Amino acid sequence: MLKPRPHHPASHWHSTRRLTLGLLLVWFVLTFGVIFFARELSGIRWFGWPLSFYMAAQGLALAYLLIVAVYTWQMRKIDRRQQESEHNRGHNREQKREQQ
Amino acid sequence: MKDGSFFWRLVRYYAWYTGGFILLLVVLAILEKEGLPRTWIGYLFMFATIVLYAGIGIMSRTSDVSEYYVAGRRVPGLFNGMATAADWISAATFISLAGGLYLQGFDGLAYIIGWTGGYCLVALLIAPYLRKFGQYTIPDFLAARYRGRTSSNPVRVLAVAATVVISFIYVVAQIYGVGLITSRFTGVDFSVGIFLGLASILVCSFLGGMRAITWTQVAQYVIILFAYLIPVIWLSMEHTHSPVAQVSYGSVLAQITNIEKKLDVDPKEIDVRAIFKANADDYDARLRDLPKSWEQGRIEAQQHLELLKRNNSSLIEIRAANRALNSYPKTPEEAERKWQQDKASNLARAEPPVPQATPFPGATREASDIKRNNFLALVFCLMMGTASLPHILMRYYTTPSVQESRKSVFWTLFFILLIYLTVPALAVLVKYYIYTSLVGSDYAHLPEWVSYWANIDKSNPLVSITDFNHDGLVQLSEITLDGDMIMLATPEIAGLPYFVSGLVAAGGLAAALSTADGLLLTISNALSHDVYYKMIDPHASTAKRVTVSKLLLLVVALLAAYTASLKPGDILSMVGAAFSLASSTLFPVLALGVFWKRGNQQGAIAAIVVGFGTCIYYMLHTYPALGGSASGQWFHIAPMAAGIFGVPAGLLALIVVSLLTPPPDPRAVALVHHVRTP
């Protein structure tokens, strides 16, 4: 007997939305935090750069690439989970038909 | 399996292509050593690259609708990323960005942040959902999403209008860049240069639409990358002994900060600044005395000329006096405008140098806060604008699947960063070069590039160095550089061989052409697909649709070239305006279209109209060249960042109007569910 997987029609969209919201929050806090406090951060040295200059010139851009990478990778996982659960549902239905 | 072999075939083709390009570089380097004249090297670069683009265009010619509009939807994510990066890296980025960072210091970094951070929004909010929708244009998506009970046309018309206006402003800026480069490096007239560039744009997009453009853009990206990285690596080796400028330029930045501190208190620099201050005061006095001072100034200029003529002075002096008289303001009003400008520019030059690494330098905390707020506003507009530029979003229709489109955004940002992480390094390295080898050098022996770049446009020189305090030495305050020439002149400033200059010009041309291609196609697709096919003749055969698209492309291209030949403004401000307009008009409807089911047709119409209206109103109201005045600014925000008001206005309009009117059509809700599922 197959293990019954809990399935909610909204779960895929639900996890997508949560992931999107979380990453947007990171994006927002990072961007506007760094710019807003740039004057305060410029006293800190970072491998020879003033931290605020480095973040604005290169650090933020690299962080954005990371955000997009995490999103792509996580969404693939979410998509795959959805496909599996759909596949299983199809499998369950077939089994039921055979039993009848 | 089939997709895999297609991918590897592409990799093989472009590897051969890159190898061929390196070979061309080596051959030209050897030819230069053997004494080939410089002009020939310039011609060879222009000619070889344009023939190449045309060749790809001819090989990929097509009349199939899906191939023409979306390249058959089989472009792998990596290659679509490269093509989008080329589409993205425009004349503004390639030619002006390094110059902007050079001149504005920290404030210029707003462009880097805005133009990369926007891709987070593209990836998270828009690209995958557009791909899932899977039609041809951006108006297509908006029309289907915001369909009414009877017709989807109102939203479609507005979206087409927005797409065309935004892309048109942007394409004019690109063609302007094409004209600048071709005229500088081949010596033809500016307007001839524009039409030369246009010819090569057309061969490519005219014959093969999106399919040809995609494969050309990948080729153009390779050239852009080489053209940007080679001079920087070269400079970096000289100054930091490391080829990885992106990592090693920190030490140079520290040295620049030290030099700036010395220049701040250098007595000779203070001397020159005092001269500018005196000039500004002089203009101030004249402005207070208007219109009497205007009358007097004219008489003095006439007397000066007559005196010179009577004394049999040299022809050069007489000509200069004549020119001064001819360019003297014709009316007191004109005098006021001109003198205000001169006063401002003299005042600006009386200031100590802008520190490269200090965020928001300002005399008072308040002035500094205003700079920070403008920085934030600009970043906001550029990010939202990135996520709503139709020619970029359209590219994500061409991938084989939703997942591939997500991957493609990643690759786009990756390839953009290869260039963008280098831009601040370039600005800093060039600045170091100017500070150490030009400042303090002998005025009588200026390097050759100064006179070369000063002579390109005599009335509005890109470089000028004048010995204001007559001490025979060059002071930093005596140098003015135009932001648009810094990247193009980098190889000469650093004394690199001329083939690197030719390469940089070819890269700039590739950047401008690839963006212009994408934009022209976006405009013509919106007109032919959304207006002609969807609204005028829904029964048009596929061949007819593609033909109409090609014809429209020709008309739009000629119109854009004509507008560019009128020289309507500088590149960066045109591009900035396009971003603000795009964000205010399209971002609310695109983002809420997926994430808010309740949005309906009336709301979308309101959002587009209100967003566009707010943005245009603010620009007209505050931009002096358009008849506004800086005193009308809200919270001291510059007109270029008008989107900071446009986007919230559009969002609010969409939400309020949608809630006040009946819920959306069930077919629209079904579409939202469709794009949300994998």
mmCIF file of N, CA and C in Angstrom, chain B residues 556-606:
data_model
loop_
_atom_site.group_PDB
_atom_site.id
_atom_site.type_symbol
_atom_site.label_atom_id
_atom_site.label_comp_id
_atom_site.label_asym_id
_atom_site.label_seq_id
_atom_site.Cartn_x
_atom_site.Cartn_y
_atom_site.Cartn_z
ATOM 1 N N VAL B 556 9.676 52.407 -38.223
ATOM 2 C CA VAL B 556 10.072 52.837 -36.877
ATOM 3 C C VAL B 556 11.567 53.142 -36.834
ATOM 4 N N ALA B 557 12.356 52.288 -37.493
ATOM 5 C CA ALA B 557 13.809 52.479 -37.462
ATOM 6 C C ALA B 557 14.184 53.815 -38.100
ATOM 7 N N LEU B 558 13.573 54.125 -39.238
ATOM 8 C CA LEU B 558 13.896 55.388 -39.908
ATOM 9 C C LEU B 558 13.487 56.567 -39.045
ATOM 10 N N LEU B 559 12.320 56.449 -38.430
ATOM 11 C CA LEU B 559 11.823 57.521 -37.570
ATOM 12 C C LEU B 559 12.771 57.741 -36.388
ATOM 13 N N ALA B 560 13.229 56.630 -35.802
ATOM 14 C CA ALA B 560 14.123 56.736 -34.640
ATOM 15 C C ALA B 560 15.451 57.350 -35.056
ATOM 16 N N ALA B 561 15.957 56.942 -36.218
ATOM 17 C CA ALA B 561 17.233 57.491 -36.682
ATOM 18 C C ALA B 561 17.093 58.983 -36.936
ATOM 19 N N TYR B 562 15.961 59.368 -37.509
ATOM 20 C CA TYR B 562 15.750 60.790 -37.775
ATOM 21 C C TYR B 562 15.733 61.573 -36.456
ATOM 22 N N THR B 563 15.001 61.058 -35.458
ATOM 23 C CA THR B 563 14.935 61.740 -34.160
ATOM 24 C C THR B 563 16.322 61.840 -33.533
ATOM 25 N N ALA B 564 17.097 60.733 -33.634
ATOM 26 C CA ALA B 564 18.431 60.744 -33.026
ATOM 27 C C ALA B 564 19.321 61.767 -33.715
ATOM 28 N N SER B 565 19.146 61.961 -35.028
ATOM 29 C CA SER B 565 20.022 62.890 -35.746
ATOM 30 C C SER B 565 19.762 64.335 -35.322
ATOM 31 N N LEU B 566 18.641 64.577 -34.639
ATOM 32 C CA LEU B 566 18.377 65.927 -34.122
ATOM 33 C C LEU B 566 19.096 66.174 -32.796
ATOM 34 N N LYS B 567 19.804 65.165 -32.268
ATOM 35 C CA LYS B 567 20.524 65.253 -30.992
ATOM 36 C C LYS B 567 19.651 65.777 -29.848
ATOM 37 N N PRO B 568 18.642 65.012 -29.434
ATOM 38 C CA PRO B 568 17.681 65.522 -28.457
ATOM 39 C C PRO B 568 18.189 65.614 -27.017
ATOM 40 N N GLY B 569 19.266 64.990 -26.646
ATOM 41 C CA GLY B 569 19.729 65.092 -25.249
ATOM 42 C C GLY B 569 20.844 64.103 -25.017
ATOM 43 N N ASP B 570 21.439 64.100 -23.813
ATOM 44 C CA ASP B 570 22.528 63.150 -23.602
ATOM 45 C C ASP B 570 21.988 61.776 -23.244
ATOM 46 N N ILE B 571 22.851 60.761 -23.442
ATOM 47 C CA ILE B 571 22.401 59.375 -23.405
ATOM 48 C C ILE B 571 21.804 59.013 -22.044
ATOM 49 N N LEU B 572 22.530 59.356 -20.981
ATOM 50 C CA LEU B 572 22.124 58.876 -19.662
ATOM 51 C C LEU B 572 20.776 59.466 -19.238
ATOM 52 N N SER B 573 20.513 60.730 -19.583
ATOM 53 C CA SER B 573 19.244 61.305 -19.142
ATOM 54 C C SER B 573 18.075 60.738 -19.951
ATOM 55 N N MET B 574 18.301 60.443 -21.255
ATOM 56 C CA MET B 574 17.227 59.823 -22.041
ATOM 57 C C MET B 574 16.888 58.442 -21.486
ATOM 58 N N VAL B 575 17.947 57.681 -21.190
ATOM 59 C CA VAL B 575 17.734 56.335 -20.660
ATOM 60 C C VAL B 575 17.030 56.404 -19.299
ATOM 61 N N GLY B 576 17.452 57.354 -18.465
ATOM 62 C CA GLY B 576 16.818 57.502 -17.158
ATOM 63 C C GLY B 576 15.330 57.797 -17.284
ATOM 64 N N ALA B 577 14.980 58.668 -18.221
ATOM 65 C CA ALA B 577 13.567 58.988 -18.432
ATOM 66 C C ALA B 577 12.793 57.749 -18.858
ATOM 67 N N ALA B 578 13.396 56.943 -19.743
ATOM 68 C CA ALA B 578 12.718 55.728 -20.197
ATOM 69 C C ALA B 578 12.454 54.785 -19.019
ATOM 70 N N PHE B 579 13.414 54.684 -18.092
ATOM 71 C CA PHE B 579 13.244 53.787 -16.940
ATOM 72 C C PHE B 579 12.128 54.267 -16.031
ATOM 73 N N SER B 580 12.095 55.562 -15.760
ATOM 74 C CA SER B 580 11.060 56.084 -14.879
ATOM 75 C C SER B 580 9.682 55.862 -15.491
ATOM 76 N N LEU B 581 9.575 56.131 -16.793
ATOM 77 C CA LEU B 581 8.286 55.945 -17.474
ATOM 78 C C LEU B 581 7.864 54.482 -17.463
ATOM 79 N N ALA B 582 8.807 53.584 -17.768
ATOM 80 C CA ALA B 582 8.478 52.156 -17.802
ATOM 81 C C ALA B 582 7.998 51.698 -16.440
ATOM 82 N N SER B 583 8.710 52.099 -15.381
ATOM 83 C CA SER B 583 8.331 51.616 -14.051
ATOM 84 C C SER B 583 6.952 52.144 -13.659
ATOM 85 N N SER B 584 6.693 53.413 -13.886
ATOM 86 C CA SER B 584 5.406 53.981 -13.462
ATOM 87 C C SER B 584 4.239 53.376 -14.226
ATOM 88 N N THR B 585 4.476 53.079 -15.512
ATOM 89 C CA THR B 585 3.356 52.664 -16.350
ATOM 90 C C THR B 585 3.092 51.174 -16.251
ATOM 91 N N LEU B 586 4.155 50.373 -16.329
ATOM 92 C CA LEU B 586 3.937 48.934 -16.484
ATOM 93 C C LEU B 586 4.148 48.113 -15.223
ATOM 94 N N PHE B 587 4.991 48.576 -14.293
ATOM 95 C CA PHE B 587 5.275 47.717 -13.147
ATOM 96 C C PHE B 587 4.026 47.346 -12.338
ATOM 97 N N PRO B 588 3.154 48.309 -11.993
ATOM 98 C CA PRO B 588 1.985 47.924 -11.190
ATOM 99 C C PRO B 588 1.116 46.861 -11.866
ATOM 100 N N VAL B 589 0.821 47.027 -13.148
ATOM 101 C CA VAL B 589 -0.049 46.052 -13.805
ATOM 102 C C VAL B 589 0.618 44.700 -13.980
ATOM 103 N N LEU B 590 1.927 44.694 -14.214
ATOM 104 C CA LEU B 590 2.613 43.415 -14.410
ATOM 105 C C LEU B 590 2.700 42.638 -13.108
ATOM 106 N N ALA B 591 3.164 43.300 -12.048
ATOM 107 C CA ALA B 591 3.401 42.578 -10.789
ATOM 108 C C ALA B 591 2.082 42.175 -10.141
ATOM 109 N N LEU B 592 1.141 43.108 -10.023
ATOM 110 C CA LEU B 592 -0.132 42.748 -9.388
ATOM 111 C C LEU B 592 -0.950 41.821 -10.283
ATOM 112 N N GLY B 593 -0.678 41.827 -11.582
ATOM 113 C CA GLY B 593 -1.400 40.930 -12.491
ATOM 114 C C GLY B 593 -1.247 39.484 -12.080
ATOM 115 N N VAL B 594 -0.076 39.125 -11.566
ATOM 116 C CA VAL B 594 0.154 37.742 -11.141
ATOM 117 C C VAL B 594 -0.218 37.560 -9.665
ATOM 118 N N PHE B 595 0.109 38.563 -8.850
ATOM 119 C CA PHE B 595 0.024 38.351 -7.401
ATOM 120 C C PHE B 595 -1.263 38.847 -6.752
ATOM 121 N N TRP B 596 -2.134 39.478 -7.527
ATOM 122 C CA TRP B 596 -3.392 39.939 -6.936
ATOM 123 C C TRP B 596 -4.530 39.600 -7.893
ATOM 124 N N LYS B 597 -5.342 38.612 -7.484
ATOM 125 C CA LYS B 597 -6.383 38.116 -8.383
ATOM 126 C C LYS B 597 -7.494 39.131 -8.635
ATOM 127 N N ARG B 598 -7.712 40.012 -7.651
ATOM 128 C CA ARG B 598 -8.874 40.873 -7.711
ATOM 129 C C ARG B 598 -8.738 42.009 -8.741
ATOM 130 N N GLY B 599 -7.505 42.266 -9.219
ATOM 131 C CA GLY B 599 -7.297 43.346 -10.193
ATOM 132 C C GLY B 599 -8.151 43.129 -11.442
ATOM 133 N N ASN B 600 -8.825 44.176 -11.906
ATOM 134 C CA ASN B 600 -9.693 44.012 -13.080
ATOM 135 C C ASN B 600 -9.346 45.044 -14.154
ATOM 136 N N GLN B 601 -10.151 45.011 -15.222
ATOM 137 C CA GLN B 601 -9.854 45.864 -16.370
ATOM 138 C C GLN B 601 -9.835 47.349 -16.013
ATOM 139 N N GLN B 602 -10.872 47.783 -15.306
ATOM 140 C CA GLN B 602 -10.944 49.212 -14.965
ATOM 141 C C GLN B 602 -9.719 49.628 -14.137
ATOM 142 N N GLY B 603 -9.347 48.755 -13.189
ATOM 143 C CA GLY B 603 -8.192 49.050 -12.353
ATOM 144 C C GLY B 603 -6.914 49.180 -13.188
ATOM 145 N N ALA B 604 -6.763 48.259 -14.159
ATOM 146 C CA ALA B 604 -5.556 48.280 -14.984
ATOM 147 C C ALA B 604 -5.496 49.567 -15.805
ATOM 148 N N ILE B 605 -6.646 49.948 -16.378
ATOM 149 C CA ILE B 605 -6.671 51.183 -17.174
ATOM 150 C C ILE B 605 -6.264 52.358 -16.289
ATOM 151 N N ALA B 606 -6.867 52.413 -15.083
ATOM 152 C CA ALA B 606 -6.554 53.505 -14.165
ATOM 153 C C ALA B 606 -5.069 53.499 -13.821
#
